Amino acid sequence: ALLFGLMCGALASGLCYYLIITRANPRKEILTAIKQNQFYVVYQPVVDAHDLQMRGVEVLMRWHHPGAGEIPPDAFINFAEAQKLIVPLTLHLFDLIRRDAPMLQKRLPPGAKLGINIAPGHLHADSFKDDMRQFAASLPPDHFQLVLEITERDMLNQREATKLFEWLHLEGFEVAVDDFGTGHSALIYLERFTMDYLKIDRGFVSTIGMETVTSPVLDAVLTLARRLNMVTVAEGVETPEQAKWLREHGVNLLQGFWISRPMRLEQLMVWEPDVQLD
Ligand code: C2E
Ligand code: CA
Ligand code: CA
Ligand code: CA
């Protein structure tokens, strides 16, 4: 195991992840990780495009594997889904957030948005509604606005989704379409469902300033989002030029390395935005 760990340190994490699941019992690997507290969370600020002040955070999960080191969430989430462990993993995530909640409450003003990624396997699970209700009830009352981030690819069929989103809204949750622009059926969803936020995928954002034809498409999406009363969030903002373009084009919220990388709670507690736009 030590040798494996050393080898892994030198390899790309994706490859590491592959080695782990092929060599060991993957179910056990995740269940052990939960028990041994190998998962932790980081928070990435989401700021207002105008004053660049923090309006909320997105919660992102991390796995520090004792042998393999950091395993990226893109890898272990799919892995947990495939092993039918996404529900216990998400419940564990809720525990981690609950543990941080008293500090988060000090750091974030009332109404601050707490963005949580929900995997499709959980959305479709029988326990979903109960799980969400219990999680919300376990947080300080009326402090956070919970925003469930669901990728466009994972939307349910129309009737189910309409009912579920209605229920979520009644219970006080908000819903964000994550990774918008990466699915195929894109625009049609916007009209059908009541969703509160549109998170524009960083694939779009990264083309801003480059000589491509993407910006007119992005423009059209933003116009539509406005007409449908959705708040827009740009992901993966890495440069002030991108931030400026997005602000000038009416994007409401910004998130990305230019503002801040995801951070541990201790760092978040002392973080202040130190970027500027003229
Ligand atoms: P996502 O929901 O689209 O999350 C945003 C990802 O973009 C995060 O990667 C974040 O670190 C990264 N990012 C933020 N700003 C920038 C930037 O300026 N430039 C670049 N290049 N990247 C940026 P991360 O944390 O590796 O997460 C990857 C994906 O894994 C997430 O994509 C989400 O789909 C999934 N994920 C993460 N945490 C969880 C979780 O707790 N539950 C579930 N179901 N999925 C999660
Ligand atoms: Ca997300
Ligand atoms: Ca996203
Ligand atoms: Ca993503």
Short mmCIF file of C-alpha atoms in Angstrom, two decimals, residues 29-272:
data_model
loop_
_atom_site.label_atom_id
_atom_site.label_comp_id
_atom_site.label_asym_id
_atom_site.label_seq_id
_atom_site.Cartn_x
_atom_site.Cartn_y
_atom_site.Cartn_z
CA GLU A 29 -12.98 2.02 -0.23
CA ILE A 30 -15.72 4.68 -0.11
CA LEU A 31 -17.41 3.38 3.02
CA THR A 32 -14.05 3.32 4.81
CA ALA A 33 -13.32 6.83 3.60
CA ILE A 34 -16.59 8.03 5.09
CA LYS A 35 -15.88 6.33 8.40
CA GLN A 36 -12.29 7.55 8.57
CA ASN A 37 -13.15 11.11 7.65
CA GLN A 38 -11.13 11.16 4.46
CA PHE A 39 -13.67 13.39 2.76
CA TYR A 40 -13.72 17.09 3.45
CA VAL A 41 -15.30 20.16 1.92
CA VAL A 42 -14.02 23.37 0.42
CA TYR A 43 -15.97 26.53 -0.26
CA GLN A 44 -15.74 28.75 -3.31
CA PRO A 45 -17.15 32.29 -3.04
CA VAL A 46 -19.79 33.48 -5.47
CA VAL A 47 -19.70 37.26 -5.81
CA ASP A 48 -21.99 39.94 -7.16
CA ALA A 49 -20.82 41.05 -10.61
CA HIS A 50 -21.27 44.71 -9.64
CA ASP A 51 -19.70 45.23 -6.25
CA LEU A 52 -17.72 41.95 -6.19
CA GLN A 53 -19.00 41.25 -2.69
CA MET A 54 -19.66 37.70 -1.59
CA ARG A 55 -23.27 36.59 -1.96
CA GLY A 56 -22.71 32.96 -1.16
CA VAL A 57 -20.48 29.94 -1.61
CA GLU A 58 -20.52 26.69 -3.53
CA VAL A 59 -19.64 23.63 -1.48
CA LEU A 60 -17.22 21.26 -3.21
CA MET A 61 -16.25 17.88 -1.92
CA ARG A 62 -12.68 16.58 -1.68
CA TRP A 63 -11.25 13.14 -0.99
CA HIS A 64 -7.89 12.84 0.65
CA HIS A 65 -7.04 9.19 0.22
CA PRO A 66 -4.28 8.01 2.58
CA GLY A 67 -2.55 6.09 -0.22
CA ALA A 68 -3.51 7.88 -3.38
CA GLY A 69 -3.60 11.46 -2.20
CA GLU A 70 -6.19 13.85 -3.57
CA ILE A 71 -8.80 12.18 -5.72
CA PRO A 72 -10.81 14.70 -7.76
CA PRO A 73 -14.59 14.82 -7.27
CA ASP A 74 -15.23 14.35 -10.97
CA ALA A 75 -13.75 10.89 -10.45
CA PHE A 76 -15.18 9.76 -7.13
CA ILE A 77 -18.70 11.09 -7.65
CA ASN A 78 -19.16 8.93 -10.75
CA PHE A 79 -17.50 6.11 -8.93
CA ALA A 80 -19.94 6.46 -6.01
CA GLU A 81 -22.86 6.66 -8.42
CA ALA A 82 -21.79 3.47 -10.11
CA GLN A 83 -21.45 1.74 -6.74
CA LYS A 84 -24.88 2.98 -5.62
CA LEU A 85 -23.22 4.90 -2.83
CA ILE A 86 -24.15 8.40 -3.86
CA VAL A 87 -26.88 8.69 -1.21
CA PRO A 88 -24.66 7.77 1.76
CA LEU A 89 -21.92 9.95 0.32
CA THR A 90 -24.24 12.95 0.00
CA LEU A 91 -25.60 12.38 3.50
CA HIS A 92 -22.01 12.44 4.67
CA LEU A 93 -21.52 15.71 2.79
CA PHE A 94 -24.55 17.09 4.64
CA ASP A 95 -22.91 16.05 7.93
CA LEU A 96 -19.73 17.88 7.00
CA ILE A 97 -21.69 21.02 6.15
CA ARG A 98 -23.73 20.76 9.33
CA ARG A 99 -20.50 20.60 11.32
CA ASP A 100 -19.31 23.79 9.64
CA ALA A 101 -22.66 25.53 9.90
CA PRO A 102 -22.03 27.52 13.14
CA MET A 103 -18.87 29.04 11.63
CA LEU A 104 -20.51 29.56 8.26
CA GLN A 105 -23.31 31.38 9.99
CA LYS A 106 -20.78 33.78 11.48
CA ARG A 107 -19.04 34.30 8.17
CA LEU A 108 -22.01 34.62 5.81
CA PRO A 109 -24.82 37.15 6.13
CA PRO A 110 -28.45 36.00 6.45
CA GLY A 111 -29.79 34.92 3.09
CA ALA A 112 -26.35 33.90 1.81
CA LYS A 113 -26.55 31.20 -0.82
CA LEU A 114 -25.13 27.80 -0.10
CA GLY A 115 -24.74 25.95 -3.38
CA ILE A 116 -24.77 22.17 -3.11
CA ASN A 117 -24.20 19.78 -5.99
CA ILE A 118 -26.81 17.07 -6.27
CA ALA A 119 -25.96 13.99 -8.30
CA PRO A 120 -28.68 12.42 -10.45
CA GLY A 121 -28.55 9.17 -8.47
CA HIS A 122 -29.70 11.07 -5.42
CA LEU A 123 -32.33 13.11 -7.22
CA HIS A 124 -33.96 9.89 -8.33
CA ALA A 125 -33.65 8.12 -4.97
CA ASP A 126 -36.76 7.41 -2.90
CA SER A 127 -35.22 9.11 0.11
CA PHE A 128 -34.47 12.36 -1.72
CA LYS A 129 -37.23 14.52 -0.28
CA ASP A 130 -36.77 13.24 3.27
CA ASP A 131 -33.01 13.69 3.00
CA MET A 132 -33.36 17.27 1.83
CA ARG A 133 -35.91 18.16 4.44
CA GLN A 134 -33.80 16.73 7.23
CA PHE A 135 -30.70 18.45 6.02
CA ALA A 136 -32.44 21.82 5.85
CA ALA A 137 -33.90 21.28 9.32
CA SER A 138 -30.45 20.54 10.73
CA LEU A 139 -29.06 23.95 9.75
CA PRO A 140 -29.54 27.20 11.68
CA PRO A 141 -33.10 28.26 10.85
CA ASP A 142 -33.60 30.88 8.13
CA HIS A 143 -29.95 31.73 7.71
CA PHE A 144 -28.82 30.09 4.49
CA GLN A 145 -30.57 29.99 1.18
CA LEU A 146 -29.91 26.47 -0.04
CA VAL A 147 -29.38 26.23 -3.78
CA LEU A 148 -29.37 22.77 -5.30
CA GLU A 149 -27.13 22.58 -8.34
CA ILE A 150 -28.31 20.04 -10.86
CA THR A 151 -26.63 19.61 -14.21
CA GLU A 152 -28.60 20.09 -17.33
CA ARG A 153 -27.80 16.53 -18.40
CA ASP A 154 -29.40 15.15 -15.27
CA MET A 155 -32.80 16.80 -15.46
CA LEU A 156 -35.62 14.36 -15.10
CA ASN A 157 -38.45 14.07 -17.57
CA GLN A 158 -40.70 17.05 -17.75
CA ARG A 159 -43.56 15.95 -15.55
CA GLU A 160 -41.38 14.57 -12.78
CA ALA A 161 -39.10 17.57 -12.82
CA THR A 162 -41.94 20.08 -12.73
CA LYS A 163 -43.40 18.36 -9.68
CA LEU A 164 -40.08 18.02 -7.93
CA PHE A 165 -39.08 21.64 -8.51
CA GLU A 166 -42.47 22.78 -7.23
CA TRP A 167 -41.93 20.77 -4.08
CA LEU A 168 -38.42 22.12 -3.61
CA HIS A 169 -39.62 25.69 -3.95
CA LEU A 170 -42.40 25.12 -1.45
CA GLU A 171 -39.82 23.76 0.97
CA GLY A 172 -37.68 26.84 0.48
CA PHE A 173 -34.93 25.48 -1.75
CA GLU A 174 -33.74 27.15 -4.90
CA VAL A 175 -32.55 25.28 -7.96
CA ALA A 176 -29.66 26.06 -10.28
CA VAL A 177 -28.98 24.52 -13.66
CA ASP A 178 -25.31 23.59 -13.45
CA ASP A 179 -22.84 23.40 -16.34
CA PHE A 180 -25.28 25.14 -18.62
CA GLY A 181 -24.30 24.84 -22.26
CA THR A 182 -22.70 21.41 -22.03
CA GLY A 183 -25.84 19.34 -22.62
CA HIS A 184 -27.61 18.91 -25.93
CA SER A 185 -31.20 19.86 -25.26
CA ALA A 186 -30.17 23.11 -23.66
CA LEU A 187 -32.58 25.94 -24.31
CA ILE A 188 -35.80 23.96 -24.20
CA TYR A 189 -35.31 23.29 -20.48
CA LEU A 190 -35.18 26.92 -19.64
CA GLU A 191 -38.73 27.48 -20.71
CA ARG A 192 -40.19 24.33 -19.26
CA PHE A 193 -38.99 24.39 -15.71
CA THR A 194 -38.91 27.01 -13.04
CA MET A 195 -35.30 27.25 -12.08
CA ASP A 196 -33.78 30.11 -10.19
CA TYR A 197 -30.20 30.21 -11.42
CA LEU A 198 -28.40 29.44 -14.61
CA LYS A 199 -24.76 28.54 -14.12
CA ILE A 200 -22.92 29.16 -17.35
CA ASP A 201 -20.30 26.51 -17.90
CA ARG A 202 -16.69 27.62 -17.80
CA GLY A 203 -16.25 26.28 -21.32
CA PHE A 204 -18.22 29.33 -22.46
CA VAL A 205 -16.51 31.70 -20.10
CA SER A 206 -13.03 30.64 -21.19
CA THR A 207 -13.72 31.71 -24.78
CA ILE A 208 -14.44 35.31 -23.80
CA GLY A 209 -11.77 37.51 -25.28
CA MET A 210 -10.77 34.93 -27.84
CA GLU A 211 -11.71 35.34 -31.46
CA THR A 212 -14.50 32.85 -31.71
CA VAL A 213 -18.18 32.97 -32.45
CA THR A 214 -19.11 31.88 -28.95
CA SER A 215 -19.85 35.28 -27.53
CA PRO A 216 -23.00 35.86 -29.65
CA VAL A 217 -24.32 32.49 -28.49
CA LEU A 218 -23.59 33.34 -24.90
CA ASP A 219 -25.28 36.69 -25.47
CA ALA A 220 -28.42 34.95 -26.70
CA VAL A 221 -28.47 32.63 -23.71
CA LEU A 222 -28.13 35.55 -21.34
CA THR A 223 -30.96 37.42 -23.02
CA LEU A 224 -33.19 34.39 -22.72
CA ALA A 225 -32.25 33.82 -19.08
CA ARG A 226 -33.19 37.41 -18.32
CA ARG A 227 -36.52 37.07 -20.07
CA LEU A 228 -37.24 33.99 -17.98
CA ASN A 229 -36.29 35.81 -14.79
CA MET A 230 -33.37 33.59 -14.01
CA VAL A 231 -30.33 34.83 -12.15
CA THR A 232 -27.16 34.11 -14.12
CA VAL A 233 -23.92 32.87 -12.59
CA ALA A 234 -20.71 32.57 -14.60
CA GLU A 235 -18.38 29.75 -13.57
CA GLY A 236 -14.66 29.55 -14.14
CA VAL A 237 -13.98 33.28 -14.27
CA GLU A 238 -10.20 33.42 -14.47
CA THR A 239 -9.41 36.92 -15.72
CA PRO A 240 -10.60 40.48 -15.12
CA GLU A 241 -11.37 40.73 -18.85
CA GLN A 242 -13.84 37.87 -18.54
CA ALA A 243 -15.37 39.39 -15.42
CA LYS A 244 -15.77 42.73 -17.18
CA TRP A 245 -17.34 41.20 -20.26
CA LEU A 246 -19.75 39.20 -18.14
CA ARG A 247 -20.74 42.18 -16.07
CA GLU A 248 -21.28 44.31 -19.16
CA HIS A 249 -23.46 41.59 -20.58
CA GLY A 250 -25.70 41.51 -17.53
CA VAL A 251 -24.44 38.41 -15.73
CA ASN A 252 -25.45 38.70 -12.09
CA LEU A 253 -22.95 36.57 -10.20
CA LEU A 254 -19.35 35.49 -10.75
CA GLN A 255 -17.37 32.51 -9.52
CA GLY A 256 -13.85 31.46 -10.45
CA PHE A 257 -10.15 31.45 -9.69
CA TRP A 258 -9.87 35.16 -10.45
CA ILE A 259 -12.03 35.84 -7.42
CA SER A 260 -10.96 32.89 -5.31
CA ARG A 261 -10.08 29.24 -5.48
CA PRO A 262 -12.17 26.91 -3.33
CA MET A 263 -10.92 27.10 0.27
CA ARG A 264 -11.11 25.29 3.56
CA LEU A 265 -13.43 26.75 6.17
CA GLU A 266 -10.55 28.32 8.13
CA GLN A 267 -9.44 30.26 5.07
CA LEU A 268 -12.96 31.26 4.18
CA MET A 269 -13.38 32.73 7.66
CA VAL A 270 -10.69 35.34 6.98
CA TRP A 271 -11.15 35.74 3.22
CA GLU A 272 -12.00 39.13 1.76
#
